[in-house]
Amino acid sequence: LLFGVWIVRQAFKMPMKDSWGGVQNVWFVSPALFPLLVGVVIIILGGLLSRTAWKTVGGQEIGKVISWLLSRSNLEFLGSTPTLRYYAIVTLFLSLVYLNVPRIDFFLASFLFLFVFITMFYFDDDRLLKRLFFFYLAGVGVLIFYFAAGIDALLHKSIPYAGDGLALFFILSYCFYAWVWVRNNPILRKKYRTAIIITLTTLIIVLPIFKYFLLVPMPTEGLVVTFLDKVWYLDF
């Protein structure tokens, strides 16, 4: 229900009518109509669902849920391995979309996402998942501080692709850290090599297809994409 309210609120920020080339558009062709419709339907369905839930379980059961949320059992659940997997997935996607892709060379951002995602879950080791996740989380924290503090803007004037350089260092550090924990296990070593091969092969095939054959520009073209441009166009 609250999500529907948010959609409606965002839809009202869109123009209901405007003038283009001297032609006045009427309200029923506004781009806001569809999200308004979706938002209103979600509000109605959310309200009906809330009414059904209240009639079915009542305030007493809702109170039990709230007391459980404040209990030690909930803290144990939040720290459990299945929940940690959820944290890892959410962190990976949020950092990719809101941190890496808008600011880091697309090849580097994609490599970091794919390799971390594969190693975290393909190794199928809960203790290793926790170590890799917290290492990645620390690296993301460094990147957030680096960009939020304006360091990249300052360094960019004298050091081209400084942010990409930091991202490349993060990638190499993560690769080394993961290798340290799997080097003594033949099965995990094989999975590590497989993760490297799959990540590189995917990017080497997909990125040139979109960039040079479909002519789709990358979201951020930095260190690696610029080098690929020079190779592709023989610009040396």
PDB file of N, CA and C in Angstrom, residues 79-169:
ATOM      1  N   GLY A  79      21.317 -12.728  11.482  1.00  0.00           N
ATOM      2  CA  GLY A  79      22.713 -13.107  11.351  1.00  0.00           C
ATOM      3  C   GLY A  79      22.929 -14.493  10.786  1.00  0.00           C
ATOM      4  N   SER A  80      21.869 -15.154  10.348  1.00  0.00           N
ATOM      5  CA  SER A  80      21.984 -16.512   9.830  1.00  0.00           C
ATOM      6  C   SER A  80      22.569 -16.509   8.422  1.00  0.00           C
ATOM      7  N   THR A  81      23.033 -17.658   7.987  1.00  0.00           N
ATOM      8  CA  THR A  81      23.658 -17.785   6.669  1.00  0.00           C
ATOM      9  C   THR A  81      22.696 -17.493   5.519  1.00  0.00           C
ATOM     10  N   PRO A  82      21.453 -18.026   5.539  1.00  0.00           N
ATOM     11  CA  PRO A  82      20.540 -17.674   4.441  1.00  0.00           C
ATOM     12  C   PRO A  82      20.296 -16.171   4.327  1.00  0.00           C
ATOM     13  N   THR A  83      20.207 -15.499   5.468  1.00  0.00           N
ATOM     14  CA  THR A  83      20.010 -14.050   5.426  1.00  0.00           C
ATOM     15  C   THR A  83      21.254 -13.346   4.923  1.00  0.00           C
ATOM     16  N   LEU A  84      22.429 -13.869   5.273  1.00  0.00           N
ATOM     17  CA  LEU A  84      23.676 -13.302   4.779  1.00  0.00           C
ATOM     18  C   LEU A  84      23.746 -13.399   3.254  1.00  0.00           C
ATOM     19  N   ARG A  85      23.260 -14.493   2.694  1.00  0.00           N
ATOM     20  CA  ARG A  85      23.209 -14.625   1.236  1.00  0.00           C
ATOM     21  C   ARG A  85      22.343 -13.521   0.626  1.00  0.00           C
ATOM     22  N   TYR A  86      21.244 -13.235   1.276  1.00  0.00           N
ATOM     23  CA  TYR A  86      20.366 -12.151   0.808  1.00  0.00           C
ATOM     24  C   TYR A  86      21.095 -10.809   0.870  1.00  0.00           C
ATOM     25  N   TYR A  87      21.792 -10.553   1.981  1.00  0.00           N
ATOM     26  CA  TYR A  87      22.569  -9.312   2.096  1.00  0.00           C
ATOM     27  C   TYR A  87      23.579  -9.197   0.952  1.00  0.00           C
ATOM     28  N   ALA A  88      24.246 -10.316   0.658  1.00  0.00           N
ATOM     29  CA  ALA A  88      25.273 -10.302  -0.382  1.00  0.00           C
ATOM     30  C   ALA A  88      24.676  -9.962  -1.741  1.00  0.00           C
ATOM     31  N   ILE A  89      23.547 -10.591  -2.073  1.00  0.00           N
ATOM     32  CA  ILE A  89      22.913 -10.336  -3.372  1.00  0.00           C
ATOM     33  C   ILE A  89      22.470  -8.885  -3.481  1.00  0.00           C
ATOM     34  N   VAL A  90      21.809  -8.384  -2.438  1.00  0.00           N
ATOM     35  CA  VAL A  90      21.323  -6.998  -2.462  1.00  0.00           C
ATOM     36  C   VAL A  90      22.493  -6.021  -2.565  1.00  0.00           C
ATOM     37  N   THR A  91      23.545  -6.263  -1.781  1.00  0.00           N
ATOM     38  CA  THR A  91      24.715  -5.373  -1.810  1.00  0.00           C
ATOM     39  C   THR A  91      25.364  -5.363  -3.186  1.00  0.00           C
ATOM     40  N   LEU A  92      25.483  -6.534  -3.812  1.00  0.00           N
ATOM     41  CA  LEU A  92      26.102  -6.623  -5.134  1.00  0.00           C
ATOM     42  C   LEU A  92      25.310  -5.825  -6.168  1.00  0.00           C
ATOM     43  N   PHE A  93      24.001  -5.989  -6.185  1.00  0.00           N
ATOM     44  CA  PHE A  93      23.195  -5.292  -7.186  1.00  0.00           C
ATOM     45  C   PHE A  93      23.132  -3.786  -6.917  1.00  0.00           C
ATOM     46  N   LEU A  94      22.986  -3.395  -5.651  1.00  0.00           N
ATOM     47  CA  LEU A  94      22.927  -1.971  -5.336  1.00  0.00           C
ATOM     48  C   LEU A  94      24.244  -1.278  -5.671  1.00  0.00           C
ATOM     49  N   SER A  95      25.359  -1.914  -5.328  1.00  0.00           N
ATOM     50  CA  SER A  95      26.657  -1.298  -5.617  1.00  0.00           C
ATOM     51  C   SER A  95      26.911  -1.239  -7.122  1.00  0.00           C
ATOM     52  N   LEU A  96      26.446  -2.264  -7.858  1.00  0.00           N
ATOM     53  CA  LEU A  96      26.615  -2.243  -9.315  1.00  0.00           C
ATOM     54  C   LEU A  96      25.838  -1.097  -9.945  1.00  0.00           C
ATOM     55  N   VAL A  97      24.565  -0.972  -9.585  1.00  0.00           N
ATOM     56  CA  VAL A  97      23.675  -0.011 -10.256  1.00  0.00           C
ATOM     57  C   VAL A  97      23.939   1.421  -9.813  1.00  0.00           C
ATOM     58  N   TYR A  98      24.119   1.638  -8.513  1.00  0.00           N
ATOM     59  CA  TYR A  98      24.181   3.006  -7.999  1.00  0.00           C
ATOM     60  C   TYR A  98      25.595   3.520  -7.748  1.00  0.00           C
ATOM     61  N   LEU A  99      26.580   2.626  -7.692  1.00  0.00           N
ATOM     62  CA  LEU A  99      27.946   3.064  -7.401  1.00  0.00           C
ATOM     63  C   LEU A  99      28.892   2.815  -8.572  1.00  0.00           C
ATOM     64  N   ASN A 100      28.965   1.594  -9.036  1.00  0.00           N
ATOM     65  CA  ASN A 100      30.007   1.231 -10.002  1.00  0.00           C
ATOM     66  C   ASN A 100      29.703   1.662 -11.433  1.00  0.00           C
ATOM     67  N   VAL A 101      28.542   1.275 -11.946  1.00  0.00           N
ATOM     68  CA  VAL A 101      28.230   1.567 -13.353  1.00  0.00           C
ATOM     69  C   VAL A 101      28.240   3.062 -13.674  1.00  0.00           C
ATOM     70  N   PRO A 102      27.685   3.928 -12.825  1.00  0.00           N
ATOM     71  CA  PRO A 102      27.707   5.358 -13.178  1.00  0.00           C
ATOM     72  C   PRO A 102      29.085   6.010 -13.073  1.00  0.00           C
ATOM     73  N   ARG A 103      30.051   5.379 -12.392  1.00  0.00           N
ATOM     74  CA  ARG A 103      31.314   6.065 -12.098  1.00  0.00           C
ATOM     75  C   ARG A 103      32.565   5.319 -12.559  1.00  0.00           C
ATOM     76  N   ILE A 104      32.440   4.033 -12.820  1.00  0.00           N
ATOM     77  CA  ILE A 104      33.607   3.205 -13.130  1.00  0.00           C
ATOM     78  C   ILE A 104      33.463   2.630 -14.537  1.00  0.00           C
ATOM     79  N   ASP A 105      34.586   2.460 -15.210  1.00  0.00           N
ATOM     80  CA  ASP A 105      34.588   1.852 -16.537  1.00  0.00           C
ATOM     81  C   ASP A 105      33.700   0.606 -16.552  1.00  0.00           C
ATOM     82  N   PHE A 106      32.855   0.512 -17.587  1.00  0.00           N
ATOM     83  CA  PHE A 106      31.841  -0.545 -17.612  1.00  0.00           C
ATOM     84  C   PHE A 106      32.457  -1.939 -17.577  1.00  0.00           C
ATOM     85  N   PHE A 107      33.584  -2.128 -18.254  1.00  0.00           N
ATOM     86  CA  PHE A 107      34.250  -3.433 -18.242  1.00  0.00           C
ATOM     87  C   PHE A 107      34.683  -3.796 -16.823  1.00  0.00           C
ATOM     88  N   LEU A 108      35.283  -2.846 -16.119  1.00  0.00           N
ATOM     89  CA  LEU A 108      35.738  -3.109 -14.757  1.00  0.00           C
ATOM     90  C   LEU A 108      34.565  -3.354 -13.816  1.00  0.00           C
ATOM     91  N   ALA A 109      33.522  -2.519 -13.940  1.00  0.00           N
ATOM     92  CA  ALA A 109      32.352  -2.677 -13.077  1.00  0.00           C
ATOM     93  C   ALA A 109      31.688  -4.033 -13.301  1.00  0.00           C
ATOM     94  N   SER A 110      31.605  -4.450 -14.563  1.00  0.00           N
ATOM     95  CA  SER A 110      30.976  -5.734 -14.881  1.00  0.00           C
ATOM     96  C   SER A 110      31.835  -6.899 -14.402  1.00  0.00           C
ATOM     97  N   PHE A 111      33.151  -6.784 -14.582  1.00  0.00           N
ATOM     98  CA  PHE A 111      34.047  -7.849 -14.119  1.00  0.00           C
ATOM     99  C   PHE A 111      33.929  -8.013 -12.607  1.00  0.00           C
ATOM    100  N   LEU A 112      33.945  -6.901 -11.891  1.00  0.00           N
ATOM    101  CA  LEU A 112      33.847  -6.958 -10.432  1.00  0.00           C
ATOM    102  C   LEU A 112      32.551  -7.621 -10.005  1.00  0.00           C
ATOM    103  N   PHE A 113      31.448  -7.241 -10.635  1.00  0.00           N
ATOM    104  CA  PHE A 113      30.149  -7.808 -10.265  1.00  0.00           C
ATOM    105  C   PHE A 113      30.099  -9.303 -10.561  1.00  0.00           C
ATOM    106  N   LEU A 114      30.469  -9.693 -11.780  1.00  0.00           N
ATOM    107  CA  LEU A 114      30.356 -11.098 -12.174  1.00  0.00           C
ATOM    108  C   LEU A 114      31.279 -12.000 -11.355  1.00  0.00           C
ATOM    109  N   PHE A 115      32.534 -11.582 -11.201  1.00  0.00           N
ATOM    110  CA  PHE A 115      33.484 -12.440 -10.501  1.00  0.00           C
ATOM    111  C   PHE A 115      33.122 -12.581  -9.023  1.00  0.00           C
ATOM    112  N   VAL A 116      32.743 -11.484  -8.395  1.00  0.00           N
ATOM    113  CA  VAL A 116      32.351 -11.550  -6.982  1.00  0.00           C
ATOM    114  C   VAL A 116      31.102 -12.402  -6.815  1.00  0.00           C
ATOM    115  N   PHE A 117      30.132 -12.202  -7.691  1.00  0.00           N
ATOM    116  CA  PHE A 117      28.887 -12.967  -7.598  1.00  0.00           C
ATOM    117  C   PHE A 117      29.158 -14.461  -7.753  1.00  0.00           C
ATOM    118  N   ILE A 118      29.966 -14.818  -8.756  1.00  0.00           N
ATOM    119  CA  ILE A 118      30.246 -16.236  -8.989  1.00  0.00           C
ATOM    120  C   ILE A 118      31.011 -16.852  -7.830  1.00  0.00           C
ATOM    121  N   THR A 119      32.058 -16.172  -7.367  1.00  0.00           N
ATOM    122  CA  THR A 119      32.881 -16.760  -6.300  1.00  0.00           C
ATOM    123  C   THR A 119      32.120 -16.878  -4.985  1.00  0.00           C
ATOM    124  N   MET A 120      31.281 -15.915  -4.683  1.00  0.00           N
ATOM    125  CA  MET A 120      30.541 -15.971  -3.417  1.00  0.00           C
ATOM    126  C   MET A 120      29.640 -17.202  -3.341  1.00  0.00           C
ATOM    127  N   PHE A 121      28.991 -17.551  -4.454  1.00  0.00           N
ATOM    128  CA  PHE A 121      27.977 -18.596  -4.394  1.00  0.00           C
ATOM    129  C   PHE A 121      28.418 -19.904  -5.053  1.00  0.00           C
ATOM    130  N   TYR A 122      29.320 -19.836  -6.018  1.00  0.00           N
ATOM    131  CA  TYR A 122      29.771 -21.051  -6.694  1.00  0.00           C
ATOM    132  C   TYR A 122      30.679 -21.886  -5.787  1.00  0.00           C
ATOM    133  N   PHE A 123      31.414 -21.230  -4.903  1.00  0.00           N
ATOM    134  CA  PHE A 123      32.269 -21.972  -3.976  1.00  0.00           C
ATOM    135  C   PHE A 123      31.447 -22.830  -3.014  1.00  0.00           C
ATOM    136  N   ASP A 124      30.213 -22.400  -2.735  1.00  0.00           N
ATOM    137  CA  ASP A 124      29.294 -23.164  -1.880  1.00  0.00           C
ATOM    138  C   ASP A 124      29.904 -23.459  -0.515  1.00  0.00           C
ATOM    139  N   ASP A 125      30.493 -22.419   0.075  1.00  0.00           N
ATOM    140  CA  ASP A 125      31.110 -22.541   1.395  1.00  0.00           C
ATOM    141  C   ASP A 125      30.650 -21.346   2.218  1.00  0.00           C
ATOM    142  N   ASP A 126      29.900 -21.606   3.281  1.00  0.00           N
ATOM    143  CA  ASP A 126      29.297 -20.521   4.065  1.00  0.00           C
ATOM    144  C   ASP A 126      30.344 -19.636   4.722  1.00  0.00           C
ATOM    145  N   ARG A 127      31.392 -20.239   5.259  1.00  0.00           N
ATOM    146  CA  ARG A 127      32.438 -19.440   5.899  1.00  0.00           C
ATOM    147  C   ARG A 127      33.176 -18.584   4.883  1.00  0.00           C
ATOM    148  N   LEU A 128      33.423 -19.146   3.712  1.00  0.00           N
ATOM    149  CA  LEU A 128      34.090 -18.396   2.655  1.00  0.00           C
ATOM    150  C   LEU A 128      33.196 -17.288   2.128  1.00  0.00           C
ATOM    151  N   LEU A 129      31.900 -17.579   2.031  1.00  0.00           N
ATOM    152  CA  LEU A 129      30.939 -16.550   1.618  1.00  0.00           C
ATOM    153  C   LEU A 129      30.996 -15.349   2.552  1.00  0.00           C
ATOM    154  N   LYS A 130      31.045 -15.619   3.851  1.00  0.00           N
ATOM    155  CA  LYS A 130      31.090 -14.528   4.827  1.00  0.00           C
ATOM    156  C   LYS A 130      32.370 -13.720   4.685  1.00  0.00           C
ATOM    157  N   ARG A 131      33.507 -14.382   4.513  1.00  0.00           N
ATOM    158  CA  ARG A 131      34.792 -13.669   4.365  1.00  0.00           C
ATOM    159  C   ARG A 131      34.792 -12.809   3.099  1.00  0.00           C
ATOM    160  N   LEU A 132      34.343 -13.399   1.988  1.00  0.00           N
ATOM    161  CA  LEU A 132      34.351 -12.669   0.719  1.00  0.00           C
ATOM    162  C   LEU A 132      33.371 -11.503   0.751  1.00  0.00           C
ATOM    163  N   PHE A 133      32.228 -11.713   1.388  1.00  0.00           N
ATOM    164  CA  PHE A 133      31.223 -10.640   1.452  1.00  0.00           C
ATOM    165  C   PHE A 133      31.744  -9.448   2.240  1.00  0.00           C
ATOM    166  N   PHE A 134      32.341  -9.699   3.390  1.00  0.00           N
ATOM    167  CA  PHE A 134      32.826  -8.581   4.205  1.00  0.00           C
ATOM    168  C   PHE A 134      34.031  -7.896   3.552  1.00  0.00           C
ATOM    169  N   PHE A 135      34.842  -8.659   2.820  1.00  0.00           N
ATOM    170  CA  PHE A 135      35.936  -8.026   2.083  1.00  0.00           C
ATOM    171  C   PHE A 135      35.376  -7.123   0.995  1.00  0.00           C
ATOM    172  N   TYR A 136      34.384  -7.624   0.264  1.00  0.00           N
ATOM    173  CA  TYR A 136      33.761  -6.805  -0.780  1.00  0.00           C
ATOM    174  C   TYR A 136      33.085  -5.579  -0.170  1.00  0.00           C
ATOM    175  N   LEU A 137      32.424  -5.767   0.971  1.00  0.00           N
ATOM    176  CA  LEU A 137      31.747  -4.663   1.635  1.00  0.00           C
ATOM    177  C   LEU A 137      32.744  -3.580   2.045  1.00  0.00           C
ATOM    178  N   ALA A 138      33.916  -3.987   2.512  1.00  0.00           N
ATOM    179  CA  ALA A 138      34.950  -3.018   2.880  1.00  0.00           C
ATOM    180  C   ALA A 138      35.413  -2.248   1.647  1.00  0.00           C
ATOM    181  N   GLY A 139      35.591  -2.956   0.529  1.00  0.00           N
ATOM    182  CA  GLY A 139      35.998  -2.286  -0.700  1.00  0.00           C
ATOM    183  C   GLY A 139      34.960  -1.308  -1.192  1.00  0.00           C
ATOM    184  N   VAL A 140      33.695  -1.677  -1.105  1.00  0.00           N
ATOM    185  CA  VAL A 140      32.611  -0.768  -1.499  1.00  0.00           C
ATOM    186  C   VAL A 140      32.610   0.474  -0.607  1.00  0.00           C
ATOM    187  N   GLY A 141      32.877   0.269   0.672  1.00  0.00           N
ATOM    188  CA  GLY A 141      32.957   1.415   1.579  1.00  0.00           C
ATOM    189  C   GLY A 141      34.056   2.389   1.175  1.00  0.00           C
ATOM    190  N   VAL A 142      35.200   1.852   0.764  1.00  0.00           N
ATOM    191  CA  VAL A 142      36.307   2.703   0.305  1.00  0.00           C
ATOM    192  C   VAL A 142      35.896   3.475  -0.947  1.00  0.00           C
ATOM    193  N   LEU A 143      35.237   2.799  -1.893  1.00  0.00           N
ATOM    194  CA  LEU A 143      34.792   3.468  -3.119  1.00  0.00           C
ATOM    195  C   LEU A 143      33.770   4.557  -2.823  1.00  0.00           C
ATOM    196  N   ILE A 144      32.844   4.277  -1.917  1.00  0.00           N
ATOM    197  CA  ILE A 144      31.837   5.288  -1.555  1.00  0.00           C
ATOM    198  C   ILE A 144      32.516   6.520  -0.970  1.00  0.00           C
ATOM    199  N   PHE A 145      33.457   6.313  -0.058  1.00  0.00           N
ATOM    200  CA  PHE A 145      34.182   7.436   0.530  1.00  0.00           C
ATOM    201  C   PHE A 145      34.972   8.192  -0.535  1.00  0.00           C
ATOM    202  N   TYR A 146      35.613   7.446  -1.438  1.00  0.00           N
ATOM    203  CA  TYR A 146      36.442   8.045  -2.486  1.00  0.00           C
ATOM    204  C   TYR A 146      35.628   8.984  -3.368  1.00  0.00           C
ATOM    205  N   PHE A 147      34.448   8.540  -3.797  1.00  0.00           N
ATOM    206  CA  PHE A 147      33.625   9.369  -4.682  1.00  0.00           C
ATOM    207  C   PHE A 147      32.847  10.435  -3.908  1.00  0.00           C
ATOM    208  N   ALA A 148      32.334  10.073  -2.719  1.00  0.00           N
ATOM    209  CA  ALA A 148      31.543  11.030  -1.951  1.00  0.00           C
ATOM    210  C   ALA A 148      32.393  12.189  -1.449  1.00  0.00           C
ATOM    211  N   ALA A 149      33.648  11.933  -1.129  1.00  0.00           N
ATOM    212  CA  ALA A 149      34.533  12.990  -0.629  1.00  0.00           C
ATOM    213  C   ALA A 149      35.078  13.876  -1.740  1.00  0.00           C
ATOM    214  N   GLY A 150      34.775  13.555  -2.989  1.00  0.00           N
ATOM    215  CA  GLY A 150      35.249  14.365  -4.108  1.00  0.00           C
ATOM    216  C   GLY A 150      36.701  14.130  -4.474  1.00  0.00           C
ATOM    217  N   ILE A 151      37.279  13.034  -3.975  1.00  0.00           N
ATOM    218  CA  ILE A 151      38.689  12.746  -4.274  1.00  0.00           C
ATOM    219  C   ILE A 151      38.880  12.469  -5.757  1.00  0.00           C
ATOM    220  N   ASP A 152      37.927  11.778  -6.352  1.00  0.00           N
ATOM    221  CA  ASP A 152      38.048  11.447  -7.766  1.00  0.00           C
ATOM    222  C   ASP A 152      38.085  12.712  -8.625  1.00  0.00           C
ATOM    223  N   ALA A 153      37.229  13.687  -8.295  1.00  0.00           N
ATOM    224  CA  ALA A 153      37.211  14.930  -9.058  1.00  0.00           C
ATOM    225  C   ALA A 153      38.539  15.682  -8.943  1.00  0.00           C
ATOM    226  N   LEU A 154      39.144  15.627  -7.757  1.00  0.00           N
ATOM    227  CA  LEU A 154      40.433  16.310  -7.569  1.00  0.00           C
ATOM    228  C   LEU A 154      41.559  15.609  -8.326  1.00  0.00           C
ATOM    229  N   LEU A 155      41.586  14.279  -8.251  1.00  0.00           N
ATOM    230  CA  LEU A 155      42.656  13.532  -8.906  1.00  0.00           C
ATOM    231  C   LEU A 155      42.502  13.502 -10.418  1.00  0.00           C
ATOM    232  N   HIS A 156      41.254  13.604 -10.888  1.00  0.00           N
ATOM    233  CA  HIS A 156      41.005  13.492 -12.323  1.00  0.00           C
ATOM    234  C   HIS A 156      41.710  14.584 -13.122  1.00  0.00           C
ATOM    235  N   LYS A 157      41.953  15.722 -12.487  1.00  0.00           N
ATOM    236  CA  LYS A 157      42.601  16.830 -13.185  1.00  0.00           C
ATOM    237  C   LYS A 157      44.050  16.504 -13.535  1.00  0.00           C
ATOM    238  N   SER A 158      44.699  15.698 -12.703  1.00  0.00           N
ATOM    239  CA  SER A 158      46.111  15.387 -12.928  1.00  0.00           C
ATOM    240  C   SER A 158      46.364  13.917 -13.252  1.00  0.00           C
ATOM    241  N   ILE A 159      45.457  13.026 -12.817  1.00  0.00           N
ATOM    242  CA  ILE A 159      45.625  11.594 -13.045  1.00  0.00           C
ATOM    243  C   ILE A 159      44.408  11.066 -13.797  1.00  0.00           C
ATOM    244  N   PRO A 160      44.521  10.819 -15.096  1.00  0.00           N
ATOM    245  CA  PRO A 160      43.376  10.298 -15.852  1.00  0.00           C
ATOM    246  C   PRO A 160      42.945   8.923 -15.333  1.00  0.00           C
ATOM    247  N   TYR A 161      41.656   8.719 -15.281  1.00  0.00           N
ATOM    248  CA  TYR A 161      41.085   7.433 -14.883  1.00  0.00           C
ATOM    249  C   TYR A 161      41.541   6.997 -13.491  1.00  0.00           C
ATOM    250  N   ALA A 162      41.608   7.947 -12.578  1.00  0.00           N
ATOM    251  CA  ALA A 162      42.029   7.614 -11.210  1.00  0.00           C
ATOM    252  C   ALA A 162      41.031   6.670 -10.547  1.00  0.00           C
ATOM    253  N   GLY A 163      39.743   6.924 -10.751  1.00  0.00           N
ATOM    254  CA  GLY A 163      38.716   6.057 -10.171  1.00  0.00           C
ATOM    255  C   GLY A 163      38.776   4.646 -10.725  1.00  0.00           C
ATOM    256  N   ASP A 164      39.043   4.530 -12.034  1.00  0.00           N
ATOM    257  CA  ASP A 164      39.195   3.207 -12.633  1.00  0.00           C
ATOM    258  C   ASP A 164      40.413   2.493 -12.079  1.00  0.00           C
ATOM    259  N   GLY A 165      41.472   3.255 -11.822  1.00  0.00           N
ATOM    260  CA  GLY A 165      42.665   2.659 -11.224  1.00  0.00           C
ATOM    261  C   GLY A 165      42.379   2.084  -9.852  1.00  0.00           C
ATOM    262  N   LEU A 166      41.598   2.829  -9.053  1.00  0.00           N
ATOM    263  CA  LEU A 166      41.222   2.332  -7.732  1.00  0.00           C
ATOM    264  C   LEU A 166      40.353   1.090  -7.861  1.00  0.00           C
ATOM    265  N   ALA A 167      39.422   1.097  -8.812  1.00  0.00           N
ATOM    266  CA  ALA A 167      38.561  -0.070  -9.025  1.00  0.00           C
ATOM    267  C   ALA A 167      39.378  -1.277  -9.458  1.00  0.00           C
ATOM    268  N   LEU A 168      40.369  -1.049 -10.327  1.00  0.00           N
ATOM    269  CA  LEU A 168      41.232  -2.146 -10.763  1.00  0.00           C
ATOM    270  C   LEU A 168      42.023  -2.708  -9.592  1.00  0.00           C
ATOM    271  N   PHE A 169      42.503  -1.839  -8.713  1.00  0.00           N
ATOM    272  CA  PHE A 169      43.210  -2.302  -7.516  1.00  0.00           C
ATOM    273  C   PHE A 169      42.278  -3.114  -6.619  1.00  0.00           C
TER     274      PHE A 169
END
